[in-house]
mmCIF file of C-alpha atoms in Angstrom:
data_model
loop_
_atom_site.group_PDB
_atom_site.id
_atom_site.type_symbol
_atom_site.label_atom_id
_atom_site.label_comp_id
_atom_site.label_asym_id
_atom_site.label_seq_id
_atom_site.Cartn_x
_atom_site.Cartn_y
_atom_site.Cartn_z
ATOM 1 C CA ALA I 967 50.725 23.194 87.568
ATOM 2 C CA GLN I 968 51.436 22.616 83.813
ATOM 3 C CA LYS I 969 54.753 22.892 82.405
ATOM 4 C CA VAL I 970 56.341 22.568 79.084
ATOM 5 C CA THR I 971 60.056 22.465 78.765
ATOM 6 C CA GLN I 972 61.911 23.014 75.314
ATOM 7 C CA ALA I 973 65.548 22.587 76.311
ATOM 8 C CA GLN I 974 67.202 23.559 73.120
ATOM 9 C CA THR I 975 67.059 27.408 73.076
ATOM 10 C CA GLU I 976 68.659 27.661 69.431
ATOM 11 C CA ILE I 977 69.500 25.197 66.682
ATOM 12 C CA SER I 978 71.517 25.735 63.358
ATOM 13 C CA VAL I 979 71.478 23.290 60.600
ATOM 14 C CA VAL I 980 72.423 23.385 56.963
ATOM 15 C CA GLU I 981 69.621 23.023 54.393
ATOM 16 C CA LYS I 982 68.503 19.634 53.492
ATOM 17 C CA GLU I 983 69.399 18.166 57.123
ATOM 18 C CA ASP I 984 66.937 16.694 59.264
ATOM 19 C CA VAL I 985 66.266 18.508 62.692
ATOM 20 C CA THR I 986 64.146 17.486 65.608
ATOM 21 C CA LEU I 987 62.886 20.005 68.195
ATOM 22 C CA ASP I 988 62.372 18.464 71.678
ATOM 23 C CA CYS I 989 59.259 19.174 74.134
ATOM 24 C CA VAL I 990 58.730 17.711 77.225
ATOM 25 C CA TYR I 991 55.804 18.485 79.390
ATOM 26 C CA GLU I 992 54.216 18.013 82.824
ATOM 27 C CA THR I 993 50.841 18.203 83.731
ATOM 28 C CA ARG I 994 48.692 16.378 86.575
ATOM 29 C CA ASP I 995 45.699 16.078 84.093
ATOM 30 C CA THR I 996 44.806 12.712 82.562
ATOM 31 C CA THR I 997 43.657 14.280 79.554
ATOM 32 C CA TYR I 998 45.114 17.301 77.810
ATOM 33 C CA TYR I 999 46.084 18.750 74.485
ATOM 34 C CA LEU I 1000 49.519 19.564 72.935
ATOM 35 C CA PHE I 1001 50.282 22.001 70.250
ATOM 36 C CA TRP I 1002 53.035 23.303 68.270
ATOM 37 C CA TYR I 1003 53.099 26.654 66.595
ATOM 38 C CA LYS I 1004 55.384 28.462 64.474
ATOM 39 C CA GLN I 1005 56.503 32.010 64.548
ATOM 40 C CA PRO I 1006 58.434 32.968 61.330
ATOM 41 C CA PRO I 1007 60.929 36.259 61.294
ATOM 42 C CA SER I 1008 57.600 38.218 60.195
ATOM 43 C CA GLY I 1009 56.574 37.689 63.776
ATOM 44 C CA GLU I 1010 52.919 36.068 63.497
ATOM 45 C CA LEU I 1011 52.258 32.859 65.082
ATOM 46 C CA VAL I 1012 51.082 30.004 63.121
ATOM 47 C CA PHE I 1013 49.435 26.745 64.289
ATOM 48 C CA LEU I 1014 50.863 23.520 63.045
ATOM 49 C CA ILE I 1015 49.569 20.694 64.759
ATOM 50 C CA ARG I 1016 47.306 19.674 67.759
ATOM 51 C CA ARG I 1017 47.419 16.069 69.414
ATOM 52 C CA ASN I 1018 45.138 14.756 72.283
ATOM 53 C CA SER I 1019 46.463 12.898 75.184
ATOM 54 C CA PHE I 1020 44.270 9.953 74.158
ATOM 55 C CA ASP I 1021 46.114 9.810 70.585
ATOM 56 C CA GLU I 1022 49.683 8.672 70.527
ATOM 57 C CA GLN I 1023 49.803 8.100 66.884
ATOM 58 C CA ASN I 1024 52.717 9.514 65.169
ATOM 59 C CA GLU I 1025 51.614 12.147 62.385
ATOM 60 C CA ILE I 1026 53.190 13.116 59.181
ATOM 61 C CA SER I 1027 52.650 16.088 57.186
ATOM 62 C CA GLY I 1028 54.759 16.637 54.321
ATOM 63 C CA ARG I 1029 58.252 17.242 55.410
ATOM 64 C CA TYR I 1030 57.107 17.658 59.154
ATOM 65 C CA SER I 1031 56.342 14.793 61.610
ATOM 66 C CA TRP I 1032 55.381 14.654 65.273
ATOM 67 C CA ASN I 1033 56.238 11.779 67.736
ATOM 68 C CA PHE I 1034 53.935 11.965 70.653
ATOM 69 C CA GLN I 1035 55.035 9.628 73.647
ATOM 70 C CA LYS I 1036 53.102 9.488 76.897
ATOM 71 C CA SER I 1037 55.461 7.441 78.602
ATOM 72 C CA THR I 1038 58.260 10.073 78.458
ATOM 73 C CA SER I 1039 55.539 12.974 78.315
ATOM 74 C CA SER I 1040 57.289 13.984 74.995
ATOM 75 C CA PHE I 1041 56.033 15.422 71.934
ATOM 76 C CA ASN I 1042 58.895 15.987 69.574
ATOM 77 C CA PHE I 1043 58.734 17.628 66.129
ATOM 78 C CA THR I 1044 61.067 16.456 63.425
ATOM 79 C CA ILE I 1045 61.600 18.536 60.031
ATOM 80 C CA THR I 1046 62.849 16.380 57.235
ATOM 81 C CA ALA I 1047 65.328 17.863 54.434
ATOM 82 C CA SER I 1048 64.952 21.365 56.115
ATOM 83 C CA GLN I 1049 64.787 24.420 53.939
ATOM 84 C CA VAL I 1050 65.449 28.186 54.699
ATOM 85 C CA VAL I 1051 61.640 28.732 55.042
ATOM 86 C CA ASP I 1052 61.758 26.633 57.879
ATOM 87 C CA SER I 1053 63.895 29.192 59.749
ATOM 88 C CA ALA I 1054 61.658 30.197 62.550
ATOM 89 C CA VAL I 1055 60.755 30.105 66.441
ATOM 90 C CA TYR I 1056 58.840 26.940 67.230
ATOM 91 C CA PHE I 1057 56.560 26.926 70.452
ATOM 92 C CA CYS I 1058 55.463 23.767 71.966
ATOM 93 C CA ALA I 1059 52.207 24.300 74.147
ATOM 94 C CA LEU I 1060 49.965 22.343 76.661
ATOM 95 C CA SER I 1061 45.958 22.910 77.412
ATOM 96 C CA GLU I 1062 43.582 21.271 79.581
ATOM 97 C CA ASP I 1063 40.852 19.189 77.961
ATOM 98 C CA ASN I 1064 37.480 20.556 78.908
ATOM 99 C CA THR I 1065 34.980 23.064 77.867
ATOM 100 C CA ASN I 1066 35.964 25.269 80.868
ATOM 101 C CA ALA I 1067 39.812 25.143 80.051
ATOM 102 C CA GLY I 1068 41.099 28.533 79.955
ATOM 103 C CA LYS I 1069 44.719 28.043 80.746
ATOM 104 C CA SER I 1070 47.274 27.491 78.162
ATOM 105 C CA THR I 1071 51.016 26.847 78.941
ATOM 106 C CA PHE I 1072 53.607 27.375 76.200
ATOM 107 C CA GLY I 1073 57.420 26.385 76.323
ATOM 108 C CA ASP I 1074 60.482 29.092 75.724
ATOM 109 C CA GLY I 1075 60.433 28.307 72.127
ATOM 110 C CA THR I 1076 63.276 27.192 69.999
ATOM 111 C CA THR I 1077 64.713 29.118 67.516
ATOM 112 C CA LEU I 1078 65.656 27.237 64.314
ATOM 113 C CA THR I 1079 67.919 28.545 61.982
ATOM 114 C CA VAL I 1080 68.328 26.784 58.715
ATOM 115 C CA LYS I 1081 71.365 27.868 56.474
ATOM 116 C CA PRO I 1082 71.665 27.439 52.954
ATOM 117 C CA GLU F 10 38.516 37.070 56.102
ATOM 118 C CA ALA F 11 38.689 35.320 59.514
ATOM 119 C CA GLN F 12 41.160 37.502 62.044
ATOM 120 C CA VAL F 13 42.134 38.747 65.003
ATOM 121 C CA THR F 14 43.010 42.505 64.831
ATOM 122 C CA GLN F 15 45.209 44.045 67.654
ATOM 123 C CA ASN F 16 46.079 47.910 67.621
ATOM 124 C CA PRO F 17 48.633 49.453 67.483
ATOM 125 C CA ARG F 18 51.119 47.694 66.114
ATOM 126 C CA TYR F 19 53.855 49.743 67.822
ATOM 127 C CA LEU F 20 53.409 51.625 71.049
ATOM 128 C CA ILE F 21 56.215 53.618 72.849
ATOM 129 C CA THR F 22 54.886 55.271 76.075
ATOM 130 C CA VAL F 23 56.428 56.579 79.426
ATOM 131 C CA THR F 24 56.297 55.110 82.862
ATOM 132 C CA GLY F 25 52.705 55.603 84.310
ATOM 133 C CA LYS F 26 50.832 57.028 81.467
ATOM 134 C CA LYS F 27 47.802 54.651 81.103
ATOM 135 C CA LEU F 28 47.270 52.609 77.764
ATOM 136 C CA THR F 29 45.226 50.399 76.266
ATOM 137 C CA VAL F 30 45.626 47.610 73.465
ATOM 138 C CA THR F 31 42.593 46.870 71.428
ATOM 139 C CA CYS F 32 41.950 43.211 70.298
ATOM 140 C CA SER F 33 39.097 42.236 68.282
ATOM 141 C CA GLN F 34 38.254 38.945 66.496
ATOM 142 C CA ASN F 35 35.501 38.357 63.693
ATOM 143 C CA MET F 36 35.074 34.531 64.346
ATOM 144 C CA ASN F 37 32.249 34.709 66.935
ATOM 145 C CA HIS F 38 34.953 33.089 69.195
ATOM 146 C CA GLU F 39 33.745 32.677 72.710
ATOM 147 C CA TYR F 40 37.348 32.371 74.343
ATOM 148 C CA MET F 41 39.977 35.097 74.095
ATOM 149 C CA SER F 42 43.332 35.376 75.688
ATOM 150 C CA TRP F 43 46.476 37.827 76.058
ATOM 151 C CA TYR F 44 49.998 36.654 76.275
ATOM 152 C CA ARG F 45 53.244 38.339 76.459
ATOM 153 C CA GLN F 46 56.531 37.285 74.515
ATOM 154 C CA ASP F 47 59.735 38.133 76.260
ATOM 155 C CA PRO F 48 63.138 36.645 74.784
ATOM 156 C CA GLY F 49 63.931 33.397 76.556
ATOM 157 C CA LEU F 50 60.714 33.302 78.378
ATOM 158 C CA GLY F 51 58.060 32.086 75.548
ATOM 159 C CA LEU F 52 54.586 33.109 75.826
ATOM 160 C CA ARG F 53 53.176 33.677 78.881
ATOM 161 C CA GLN F 54 49.407 33.919 79.740
ATOM 162 C CA ILE F 55 48.315 37.271 81.147
ATOM 163 C CA TYR F 56 44.494 36.805 81.050
ATOM 164 C CA TYR F 57 41.638 35.150 79.531
ATOM 165 C CA SER F 58 38.041 35.094 78.876
ATOM 166 C CA MET F 59 35.668 32.120 78.362
ATOM 167 C CA ASN F 60 33.064 34.354 77.339
ATOM 168 C CA VAL F 61 31.410 37.856 77.838
ATOM 169 C CA GLU F 62 31.854 39.292 81.417
ATOM 170 C CA VAL F 63 33.607 36.194 82.332
ATOM 171 C CA THR F 64 37.516 36.833 82.965
ATOM 172 C CA ASP F 65 40.487 34.871 84.801
ATOM 173 C CA LYS F 66 43.948 35.705 85.783
ATOM 174 C CA GLY F 67 46.558 33.707 83.781
ATOM 175 C CA ASP F 68 50.291 33.150 84.959
ATOM 176 C CA VAL F 69 51.589 36.664 84.931
ATOM 177 C CA PRO F 70 48.287 39.255 85.630
ATOM 178 C CA GLU F 71 49.989 41.652 87.723
ATOM 179 C CA GLY F 72 49.706 45.413 86.421
ATOM 180 C CA TYR F 73 47.020 44.583 83.533
ATOM 181 C CA LYS F 74 43.494 44.661 83.484
ATOM 182 C CA VAL F 75 41.106 43.246 80.718
ATOM 183 C CA SER F 76 37.586 43.495 80.259
ATOM 184 C CA ARG F 77 34.801 41.617 78.255
ATOM 185 C CA LYS F 78 31.934 43.618 77.602
ATOM 186 C CA GLU F 79 31.253 42.330 73.783
ATOM 187 C CA LYS F 80 32.217 39.003 72.362
ATOM 188 C CA ARG F 81 34.215 40.369 69.678
ATOM 189 C CA ASN F 82 36.474 42.708 71.754
ATOM 190 C CA PHE F 83 38.889 42.093 74.580
ATOM 191 C CA PRO F 84 41.341 45.151 75.349
ATOM 192 C CA LEU F 85 44.288 44.890 77.556
ATOM 193 C CA ILE F 86 44.972 47.809 79.987
ATOM 194 C CA LEU F 87 47.970 48.929 81.615
ATOM 195 C CA GLU F 88 46.780 51.598 84.188
ATOM 196 C CA SER F 89 50.166 52.414 85.105
ATOM 197 C CA PRO F 90 52.977 50.968 82.741
ATOM 198 C CA SER F 91 56.310 50.476 83.922
ATOM 199 C CA PRO F 92 59.563 49.373 82.062
ATOM 200 C CA ASN F 93 59.354 45.763 83.088
ATOM 201 C CA GLN F 94 56.247 45.479 81.202
ATOM 202 C CA THR F 95 58.018 46.319 77.788
ATOM 203 C CA SER F 96 57.311 43.487 75.857
ATOM 204 C CA LEU F 97 55.662 42.021 72.786
ATOM 205 C CA TYR F 98 51.925 41.293 73.222
ATOM 206 C CA PHE F 99 49.610 39.009 71.219
ATOM 207 C CA CYS F 100 45.911 38.479 71.741
ATOM 208 C CA ALA F 101 44.319 35.319 70.669
ATOM 209 C CA SER F 102 40.755 33.817 70.255
ATOM 210 C CA ARG F 103 39.338 30.337 69.658
ATOM 211 C CA THR F 104 35.923 28.517 69.821
ATOM 212 C CA ARG F 105 35.215 27.144 73.096
ATOM 213 C CA LEU F 106 33.300 24.133 71.642
ATOM 214 C CA GLY F 107 36.487 21.837 71.823
ATOM 215 C CA GLY F 108 37.424 23.234 75.033
ATOM 216 C CA GLY F 109 41.305 23.307 75.299
ATOM 217 C CA GLY F 110 41.814 21.366 72.331
ATOM 218 C CA GLU F 111 40.782 24.186 70.070
ATOM 219 C CA LYS F 112 43.713 25.961 68.002
ATOM 220 C CA LEU F 113 44.405 29.579 68.726
ATOM 221 C CA PHE F 114 44.277 32.247 66.178
ATOM 222 C CA PHE F 115 46.664 35.164 66.980
ATOM 223 C CA GLY F 116 46.774 38.681 66.378
ATOM 224 C CA SER F 117 49.873 40.189 64.580
ATOM 225 C CA GLY F 118 51.212 41.317 67.926
ATOM 226 C CA THR F 119 51.751 44.962 69.741
ATOM 227 C CA GLN F 120 55.413 45.599 70.581
ATOM 228 C CA LEU F 121 55.086 47.934 73.578
ATOM 229 C CA SER F 122 57.904 49.856 74.903
ATOM 230 C CA VAL F 123 57.930 51.735 78.392
ATOM 231 C CA LEU F 124 60.387 54.314 78.941
#
């Protein structure tokens, strides 16, 4: 069975601080996909990034960066120089890797509050 | 505009009164799925559908039904709602081409309260 653990329930930082959101996953599959989604206070769910299990390269997109380490089954998300607009619930998710894949597993989410 | 549309946005009902939450997508996606979001429990998958007339259970299917008669629609049916089904529900869709690696497009959510 798949499992995604986001141990940090809530994080509060002051604007311009860097913050890392942790994600640890469990799967028996040898190939899989990992995702991060953002849910701002308005409630919609927004895709941020996807990473497949073959690709352990870190990725940077502006102030966001992701560190995928297969050896520790982790896919952590760092926001550099946080801003108030980064305040949201962030979900890490895991999916199987095949065209018949239907199940997706989400973590419980980390609520990030960035204070001015 | 590419979107997943859920209705209604808010729904208050009473125990035992059948209800349907509709979900429609205009992206010709094969895959659609329903999730419920509860505080501290993240998003849990209820049912998913790989294509028309093909549905399967997620992690928390008890008390729910779905149907997929048309590609664009995937309604969630609660035949006898109970208070423990009070939750925020999301419908999502994606293309099937890339399998589980395709990103999900989510609807705006339906806040259901069962009294």
